[in-house]
XYZ file of C-alpha atoms in Angstrom:
601
model
C 93.367 96.805 144.596
C 93.994 95.155 147.958
C 91.530 96.065 150.714
C 92.937 97.938 153.668
C 93.188 96.026 156.930
C 90.909 98.559 158.606
C 88.043 96.843 156.754
C 89.221 93.341 157.690
C 87.232 91.773 160.550
C 89.400 89.630 162.827
C 87.069 86.658 162.199
C 88.139 86.525 158.518
C 91.907 86.314 159.228
C 93.760 82.981 159.071
C 97.488 82.851 159.938
C 99.219 79.592 159.004
C 102.655 78.133 158.237
C 103.631 75.369 155.847
C 105.903 72.835 157.581
C 107.448 69.596 156.346
C 110.664 67.663 155.826
C 113.138 69.166 153.347
C 112.147 68.768 149.662
C 108.534 67.722 150.301
C 107.114 70.597 148.235
C 106.533 73.605 150.552
C 107.780 76.246 148.103
C 105.863 74.624 145.213
C 102.659 74.686 147.278
C 103.285 78.369 148.058
C 103.576 79.009 144.296
C 100.208 77.308 143.643
C 98.523 79.276 146.452
C 99.858 82.535 144.961
C 98.495 81.497 141.544
C 95.055 80.332 142.758
C 94.497 83.484 144.847
C 95.709 85.774 142.030
C 98.363 87.389 144.242
C 100.977 87.358 141.448
C 100.537 88.363 137.818
C 100.810 85.111 135.752
C 103.384 86.801 133.476
C 105.669 87.449 136.471
C 105.227 84.010 138.067
C 108.329 81.858 138.477
C 109.168 78.682 140.398
C 110.026 79.142 144.100
C 108.568 82.658 143.936
C 109.005 83.381 147.648
C 112.626 82.139 147.754
C 114.328 85.466 147.189
C 118.019 84.541 147.590
C 120.130 83.168 144.726
C 121.635 80.624 147.094
C 118.129 79.230 147.832
C 117.422 78.754 144.136
C 120.802 77.171 143.416
C 120.526 74.649 146.256
C 116.758 74.122 145.906
C 116.181 74.698 149.642
C 114.406 77.377 151.658
C 116.719 79.136 154.099
C 114.580 82.079 155.244
C 110.926 81.931 156.264
C 108.879 84.175 153.938
C 105.432 85.635 154.639
C 102.745 86.755 152.178
C 99.125 87.923 152.518
C 96.537 86.664 150.025
C 92.746 86.996 149.703
C 90.536 83.964 149.059
C 86.740 83.656 149.173
C 86.338 86.672 151.462
C 89.096 85.601 153.871
C 92.539 87.085 154.467
C 95.123 84.286 154.508
C 98.556 85.059 155.941
C 100.910 82.332 154.697
C 104.444 81.751 156.051
C 106.639 79.366 154.017
C 109.286 77.821 156.311
C 112.603 75.951 155.752
C 112.634 72.157 156.056
C 116.258 71.419 156.961
C 116.976 70.677 160.627
C 119.653 73.422 160.774
C 116.978 76.090 160.192
C 114.576 74.854 162.873
C 114.863 78.226 164.658
C 113.317 79.927 161.605
C 110.422 77.452 161.856
C 109.878 78.067 165.600
C 109.784 81.862 165.097
C 107.286 81.480 162.240
C 105.025 79.168 164.253
C 104.849 81.756 167.044
C 103.100 84.122 164.582
C 100.423 81.578 163.525
C 97.310 79.745 164.738
C 97.579 76.816 162.321
C 100.024 74.813 160.206
C 99.782 72.778 157.009
C 101.798 69.600 157.594
C 102.992 68.505 154.162
C 104.063 64.880 153.650
C 105.535 63.402 150.445
C 103.127 60.639 149.353
C 106.010 58.603 147.897
C 108.341 58.864 150.937
C 105.944 59.080 153.892
C 106.874 60.466 157.296
C 110.490 61.679 157.549
C 112.512 62.807 160.568
C 111.818 66.527 160.140
C 108.110 65.802 159.555
C 107.989 64.514 163.131
C 110.179 67.290 164.568
C 108.227 70.128 162.923
C 104.861 68.561 163.794
C 105.825 68.252 167.474
C 107.050 71.863 167.404
C 103.686 73.014 166.007
C 101.831 71.041 168.700
C 104.006 72.695 171.388
C 102.727 76.063 170.093
C 99.095 74.731 170.305
C 98.580 75.106 166.555
C 95.829 73.399 164.577
C 97.406 70.852 162.196
C 95.996 70.435 158.673
C 97.739 67.356 157.200
C 98.128 66.956 153.431
C 99.814 64.316 151.257
C 101.725 65.972 148.425
C 103.028 64.570 145.097
C 100.074 62.176 144.608
C 100.696 62.519 140.837
C 103.976 60.547 141.125
C 103.924 56.888 140.008
C 105.640 55.896 143.287
C 102.988 57.607 145.463
C 101.320 55.375 148.065
C 98.682 57.563 149.791
C 97.034 54.720 151.729
C 100.304 53.649 153.391
C 101.191 57.285 154.240
C 97.734 57.984 155.737
C 98.025 54.846 157.849
C 101.497 56.024 159.034
C 100.156 59.493 159.945
C 97.313 57.904 161.906
C 99.581 55.510 163.804
C 102.603 57.780 164.424
C 101.028 61.241 164.837
C 97.405 60.321 165.637
C 95.963 62.248 162.660
C 92.789 60.409 161.470
C 93.066 59.120 157.881
C 89.800 60.777 156.809
C 91.177 64.219 157.794
C 94.323 63.897 155.620
C 93.961 65.685 152.265
C 95.600 64.493 149.013
C 97.127 67.164 146.786
C 99.658 67.751 144.046
C 101.366 71.110 144.513
C 102.942 70.711 141.072
C 99.685 70.304 139.104
C 97.438 72.217 141.547
C 95.169 69.218 142.184
C 93.471 69.452 145.600
C 95.025 72.837 146.545
C 91.662 74.685 146.572
C 90.254 71.993 148.914
C 93.338 72.510 151.130
C 92.706 76.274 151.316
C 89.063 75.639 152.288
C 90.211 73.192 154.978
C 92.557 75.907 156.374
C 89.645 78.378 156.481
C 87.343 75.824 158.165
C 89.773 74.260 160.657
C 92.286 76.968 161.629
C 90.826 79.341 164.259
C 90.783 83.107 163.793
C 93.362 85.019 165.866
C 92.386 86.522 169.228
C 93.256 89.988 170.483
C 91.801 93.172 171.928
C 91.886 96.077 169.420
C 91.378 98.646 172.217
C 94.158 97.364 174.516
C 97.617 99.003 174.591
C 99.570 98.022 171.465
C 101.780 94.916 171.594
C 103.321 93.640 168.343
C 105.980 90.933 168.061
C 108.929 91.242 165.644
C 109.450 87.735 164.241
C 111.957 88.602 161.490
C 114.024 91.566 160.257
C 116.173 92.509 157.298
C 118.549 95.421 156.748
C 118.062 97.740 153.793
C 120.965 99.986 152.866
C 118.695 103.009 152.271
C 115.702 102.495 154.592
C 117.398 100.839 157.572
C 115.814 97.919 159.423
C 112.621 96.435 157.911
C 110.857 94.304 160.539
C 108.169 91.658 159.974
C 105.625 91.901 162.803
C 102.543 90.158 164.166
C 100.112 92.422 166.057
C 98.877 90.664 169.210
C 96.870 93.415 170.959
C 95.900 96.962 170.089
C 96.095 98.744 166.734
C 99.271 99.928 165.017
C 98.750 103.085 162.906
C 101.020 104.575 160.284
C 103.194 107.592 161.236
C 102.671 107.257 164.998
C 105.494 107.160 167.527
C 106.435 103.615 168.612
C 108.611 102.218 171.398
C 110.849 99.142 171.314
C 110.303 97.692 174.799
C 113.509 95.611 175.228
C 115.794 98.170 173.539
C 113.969 101.018 175.430
C 114.084 103.325 172.395
C 111.433 105.462 170.644
C 111.079 105.806 166.859
C 108.845 107.561 164.351
C 107.006 105.040 162.173
C 107.913 105.886 158.561
C 105.987 103.122 156.805
C 103.500 100.412 157.738
C 102.510 97.753 155.231
C 101.792 94.185 154.199
C 103.451 91.814 151.726
C 101.116 90.712 148.943
C 103.954 89.555 148.060
C 104.900 93.109 146.957
C 105.301 95.566 149.835
C 102.033 97.548 149.992
C 101.590 100.451 152.478
C 98.457 100.350 154.701
C 97.007 102.888 157.203
C 96.812 100.461 160.153
C 97.145 96.866 161.373
C 94.842 95.331 163.981
C 95.075 92.281 166.267
C 96.093 89.053 164.512
C 97.430 90.822 161.417
C 100.911 90.327 160.009
C 102.833 93.056 158.204
C 106.070 95.048 158.186
C 107.282 98.307 159.723
C 110.017 100.750 158.678
C 111.078 103.225 161.359
C 114.424 104.454 160.016
C 116.368 102.334 162.517
C 120.030 102.203 161.464
C 121.367 100.515 164.591
C 120.803 96.796 164.018
C 120.545 96.109 167.767
C 117.381 98.243 167.902
C 114.982 95.749 166.271
C 116.036 92.186 167.075
C 113.728 89.211 166.519
C 111.557 88.715 169.606
C 111.373 92.468 170.312
C 107.967 93.906 171.380
C 106.654 97.092 169.725
C 104.245 99.313 171.679
C 102.967 102.902 171.451
C 105.232 105.564 172.924
C 102.203 107.549 174.191
C 100.368 104.557 175.749
C 102.934 101.771 176.351
C 101.940 98.233 177.318
C 102.601 97.083 180.886
C 104.829 94.124 179.912
C 106.522 92.936 176.716
C 105.556 89.739 174.905
C 107.451 86.581 175.750
C 109.627 86.711 172.618
C 111.843 83.756 171.744
C 114.131 81.443 173.597
C 117.682 82.116 172.438
C 118.934 79.204 170.313
C 122.080 77.434 171.528
C 124.809 77.207 168.881
C 126.116 73.670 168.375
C 128.957 74.157 165.879
C 131.686 76.793 166.103
C 134.360 77.992 163.707
C 136.632 80.975 163.265
C 135.875 83.286 160.312
C 138.717 85.545 159.178
C 139.000 88.047 156.323
C 141.734 87.128 153.835
C 142.634 90.842 153.737
C 143.095 92.116 157.304
C 141.769 95.563 156.270
C 138.301 93.987 155.819
C 137.875 93.258 159.557
C 135.497 96.216 160.158
C 133.489 95.280 157.062
C 133.196 91.710 158.384
C 131.961 93.020 161.764
C 129.285 95.173 160.056
C 128.278 92.244 157.824
C 127.857 89.933 160.837
C 125.765 92.610 162.614
C 123.417 92.913 159.650
C 123.228 89.165 159.052
C 122.397 88.522 162.723
C 119.416 90.822 162.298
C 118.210 88.555 159.491
C 119.302 85.314 161.194
C 119.133 85.659 164.981
C 120.629 82.202 165.610
C 124.214 83.297 164.754
C 126.563 84.176 167.615
C 129.995 85.757 167.229
C 132.795 87.295 169.278
C 136.249 88.628 168.317
C 139.248 86.301 168.357
C 142.781 86.327 166.989
C 145.040 83.686 165.511
C 148.786 83.798 165.051
C 148.363 82.286 161.604
C 145.272 84.114 160.345
C 145.278 87.433 162.211
C 142.082 88.974 163.612
C 138.602 87.544 163.018
C 135.499 86.243 164.803
C 134.569 83.034 166.578
C 131.083 82.250 165.237
C 128.466 79.811 166.518
C 125.931 78.046 164.268
C 123.029 75.612 164.639
C 124.636 73.044 162.345
C 127.097 72.468 159.525
C 124.762 73.462 156.662
C 123.870 76.612 158.610
C 127.598 77.375 158.907
C 128.175 76.840 155.180
C 125.187 79.007 154.207
C 126.216 81.869 156.526
C 129.766 81.873 155.182
C 128.466 81.901 151.600
C 125.982 84.693 152.356
C 128.752 86.814 153.924
C 130.878 86.372 150.812
C 128.073 87.014 148.317
C 125.901 89.653 149.954
C 128.734 91.692 151.497
C 131.458 91.018 148.901
C 134.013 89.608 151.375
C 136.814 87.064 150.895
C 136.876 84.807 153.953
C 138.632 81.808 155.482
C 136.700 79.546 157.860
C 138.643 77.319 160.259
C 137.750 73.684 160.896
C 134.390 73.337 162.718
C 134.470 72.434 166.410
C 131.956 71.925 169.233
C 131.794 73.159 172.857
C 133.728 70.865 175.199
C 133.614 71.138 178.979
C 137.094 70.960 180.507
C 137.328 69.983 184.210
C 140.585 71.215 185.755
C 142.534 69.514 188.516
C 141.764 72.415 190.902
C 138.030 71.567 190.722
C 136.944 74.354 188.345
C 135.446 73.840 184.885
C 135.471 75.874 181.673
C 133.726 75.722 178.292
C 136.096 75.338 175.338
C 134.854 76.061 171.800
C 138.307 76.850 170.374
C 140.883 74.014 170.546
C 143.695 76.481 171.268
C 141.928 77.465 174.544
C 142.166 73.911 175.930
C 144.376 73.998 179.067
C 147.631 72.072 179.254
C 147.298 68.331 180.021
C 149.035 68.824 183.377
C 146.130 71.049 184.546
C 143.348 68.860 183.110
C 141.408 66.300 185.112
C 138.993 65.213 182.366
C 137.009 66.551 179.383
C 133.265 66.179 178.729
C 131.935 66.215 175.169
C 128.396 67.138 173.995
C 126.002 64.388 172.863
C 123.105 64.402 170.430
C 119.964 62.307 170.476
C 119.401 61.518 166.791
C 116.373 60.020 165.046
C 116.932 58.231 161.747
C 114.064 57.037 159.533
C 115.206 54.592 156.866
C 113.795 51.901 154.575
C 114.299 48.493 156.220
C 116.590 47.269 153.394
C 119.279 49.787 154.460
C 119.118 48.944 158.160
C 122.502 47.125 158.199
C 124.580 49.900 156.566
C 122.937 52.568 158.778
C 123.666 50.631 161.985
C 127.249 50.019 160.825
C 127.712 53.768 160.195
C 126.362 54.696 163.639
C 128.547 52.147 165.452
C 131.649 53.403 163.610
C 130.874 56.906 164.978
C 130.726 55.817 168.647
C 126.912 55.913 168.744
C 124.786 53.905 171.192
C 121.335 52.701 170.179
C 118.462 53.679 172.470
C 115.468 52.525 170.407
C 114.490 50.701 167.205
C 110.895 50.615 165.970
C 109.259 49.495 162.724
C 106.797 52.202 161.603
C 105.570 49.844 158.870
C 106.757 46.627 157.226
C 109.426 48.456 155.231
C 110.260 51.582 157.314
C 112.335 51.678 160.510
C 112.862 54.405 163.105
C 116.252 54.269 164.845
C 117.250 56.360 167.839
C 120.881 56.758 168.845
C 122.896 58.836 171.288
C 126.025 60.014 169.471
C 128.847 62.527 170.155
C 128.144 65.819 168.364
C 131.729 65.940 167.070
C 131.081 62.714 165.106
C 128.046 64.238 163.366
C 129.204 67.699 162.307
C 131.656 66.788 159.567
C 130.175 64.291 157.110
C 127.712 62.066 158.993
C 124.687 63.296 157.024
C 126.458 62.776 153.666
C 127.565 59.268 154.678
C 124.010 58.433 155.787
C 122.561 59.617 152.469
C 125.123 57.703 150.383
C 124.570 54.441 152.301
C 120.783 54.664 151.885
C 120.726 56.080 148.322
C 119.184 59.268 149.695
C 116.166 57.629 151.353
C 117.103 58.023 155.036
C 116.289 61.179 156.995
C 117.871 62.613 160.118
C 116.713 64.793 162.990
C 118.628 65.648 166.166
C 118.454 67.455 169.497
C 121.000 68.061 172.324
C 121.418 65.260 174.893
C 123.772 66.608 177.566
C 127.478 65.853 178.154
C 129.556 62.748 178.900
C 133.205 62.245 179.881
C 135.374 60.991 176.986
C 139.016 60.252 176.139
C 139.761 63.438 174.182
C 143.072 64.977 173.131
C 144.159 68.058 171.220
C 146.084 67.419 168.026
C 148.402 70.288 167.036
C 149.975 70.748 163.598
C 153.570 72.020 163.607
C 155.114 73.397 160.436
C 158.891 73.737 160.628
C 158.543 73.079 164.392
C 156.151 76.057 164.810
C 152.545 75.261 165.922
C 149.852 76.651 163.585
C 146.801 77.297 165.769
C 144.317 77.378 162.854
C 144.850 73.644 162.263
C 144.530 72.516 165.916
C 141.537 70.346 166.775
C 140.159 68.212 169.624
C 139.491 64.583 168.678
C 138.895 61.245 170.384
C 142.147 59.502 171.309
C 141.253 56.484 169.143
C 141.090 58.583 165.944
C 143.856 61.091 166.781
C 146.580 59.314 164.777
C 144.364 58.979 161.701
C 143.448 62.687 161.836
C 147.100 63.710 162.347
C 148.290 61.558 159.430
C 145.562 62.818 157.098
C 146.224 66.513 157.866
C 150.007 66.111 157.558
C 149.606 64.416 154.148
C 147.229 67.090 152.935
C 149.477 69.949 154.047
C 152.502 68.300 152.397
C 150.661 68.614 149.071
C 149.513 72.191 149.706
C 152.615 73.931 151.098
C 154.955 75.074 148.300
C 158.535 73.803 148.310
C 161.116 76.051 149.942
C 164.900 76.126 149.569
C 165.116 73.863 152.647
C 163.257 70.791 153.915
C 160.032 71.699 155.796
C 158.896 69.142 158.400
C 155.123 68.894 159.033
C 154.325 67.201 162.338
C 151.103 66.269 164.095
C 151.571 66.159 167.853
C 149.633 65.428 171.026
C 151.320 67.511 173.709
C 155.033 66.831 173.230
C 154.551 63.488 171.406
C 154.722 63.522 167.597
C 152.189 61.081 166.095
C 152.682 61.761 162.350
C 155.272 63.429 160.175
C 155.601 64.426 156.527
C 158.335 66.473 154.853
C 158.068 69.017 152.053
C 161.327 68.325 150.221
C 163.624 71.242 149.444
C 163.736 72.801 146.013
C 167.287 72.206 144.795
C 169.288 74.860 143.026
C 171.688 73.464 140.404
C 175.048 74.651 141.809
C 176.936 72.395 139.391
C 175.670 74.243 136.298
C 178.852 76.370 136.174
C 181.154 73.316 136.251
C 182.341 72.235 132.842
C 183.855 68.852 133.585
C 186.827 68.916 135.925
C 187.681 66.935 139.023
C 184.788 65.267 140.982
C 186.214 66.662 144.239
C 185.408 70.188 143.039
C 181.749 69.229 142.452
C 181.550 67.480 145.810
C 182.975 70.563 147.524
C 180.250 72.765 145.979
C 177.467 70.317 147.039
C 178.790 70.200 150.625
C 178.850 73.993 150.700
C 175.223 74.092 149.493
C 174.238 71.540 152.158
C 175.753 73.699 154.909
C 173.931 76.753 153.580
C 170.570 74.902 153.603
C 171.123 73.891 157.244
C 171.678 77.516 158.252
C 168.655 78.640 156.179
C 166.474 76.054 157.889
C 167.459 77.431 161.294
C 166.466 80.992 160.399
C 164.035 80.363 157.557
C 160.295 81.073 158.104
C 157.763 79.131 156.062
C 155.128 81.282 154.356
C 151.883 79.311 154.130
C 149.735 80.613 151.245
C 146.091 81.495 151.961
C 145.007 78.860 149.418
C 146.581 76.187 151.642
C 144.385 77.245 154.579
C 141.264 77.306 152.428
C 141.975 73.899 150.867
C 143.094 72.203 154.109
C 140.054 73.415 156.026
C 137.512 72.779 153.275
C 134.424 71.282 154.857
C 133.528 68.989 151.991
C 136.783 67.074 152.135
């Protein structure tokens, strides 16, 4: 039976996150901690226990931060397992805001990777105590001495403070838990002050409404009292207060420094956003907590329901998903080709893929996503400027003075043997090197400034294939720069199809136009007339393909006879096809949109 928090002194609480590069063993370490502390019945234990979504298990990555409370040697440990991929960095930052310490996990066979650095710096920004640990020391390729030396030189963590563990076998995990207890400070807070609790995550339950994960900062939150959401300015009756152990267990109260969940019957998803401050309705706090800085979306695409009747369902699904993933932005838009939908903003391409898949799976929707684009800054000849995230919104060339495109500052860590192919890849994507440093004799850190548009499609895949999976990538925004950019439009039977329009660099415009025209020629079914497919910049056609007409056999009824009779019938058919082409409208099947806009290709 779990002890109630009312008997938990604040000095025995330890709140910590597990942070690392992707695939360095965070979820496996969480499994071992659950086993060692007896939080989960051994018969019910499974790999990646805290990863609750099917999509997480299939891809082997953590997408959502998960929190769990465990008891160990008289202490209450509140563990938050975080994602490792750069696209889910916002999840990590929200989790770190609820903690006093972080376990920095490093693969003993791979050493420091790009996200290791990024997540470590993020933890230091939040003034967290870092407990470094080398994982996978049971692997034959493990080199703990080299990794400890790297941690000392790059991050300034003394070698004698770095623990060696194997999350798979459990070796060293008990020593790691003791180090967390010894090194991570207890939370601070005044139990008698007016209540202030921070919502750091929320989910939507069909029957119970919004379930919010909270961290109490000051005061005491008691079950069944009346609470107030400070930013939303709304009062609610607290229906349930509890902790995750990892099962949801009701408790009578939560004090300062404790992490738990609240259910207040909130059905409006805007009423309990991440970063919201909860206080008592009877004795409200003077000011809300700082909350979170809104993340800036970097990649945009249009998401449309295949069946137009599903538009309201898509809007509800986006509302509920935004509650669970606050980094999504969306606003209504319409397309002549695809009808009504939403223009959505994401933190990266993987984030975009995951959100689209979650919408389809969790809300049973059939969707089309347009080609991803970034936010360009168009400067008009009258001196004004506008942000353009949809290529169809780009003003006419006669009104344009110039266009600025967003840049990224990227950090690549790669084994020295792959240095040539990595540099070749970066130069082919218009990147400029800003720094090169050898972290050790066989590991190099490269820093480049590169246009965001060159990264969002397949840069990461190309980097992995050229380095056999050993290179790692981290990125952050780096402002805007003026570039030679043009909009390429696709015309089918002389009609522009806005869903296929995109903004590209002038040097690669012809290649893009040719590739899209060839792909559409294969995807559009043959009609009874020739269908021209053209790629154009303004009024200039840069590529053309033709879907040849399906030919009806008008000579089938001729049994021999004079050749002039056959020729007369063929001429008549030719005239008919010309007229049909003038009035004929090409129906583009939905499958053609899906296949042409597929991200992987």
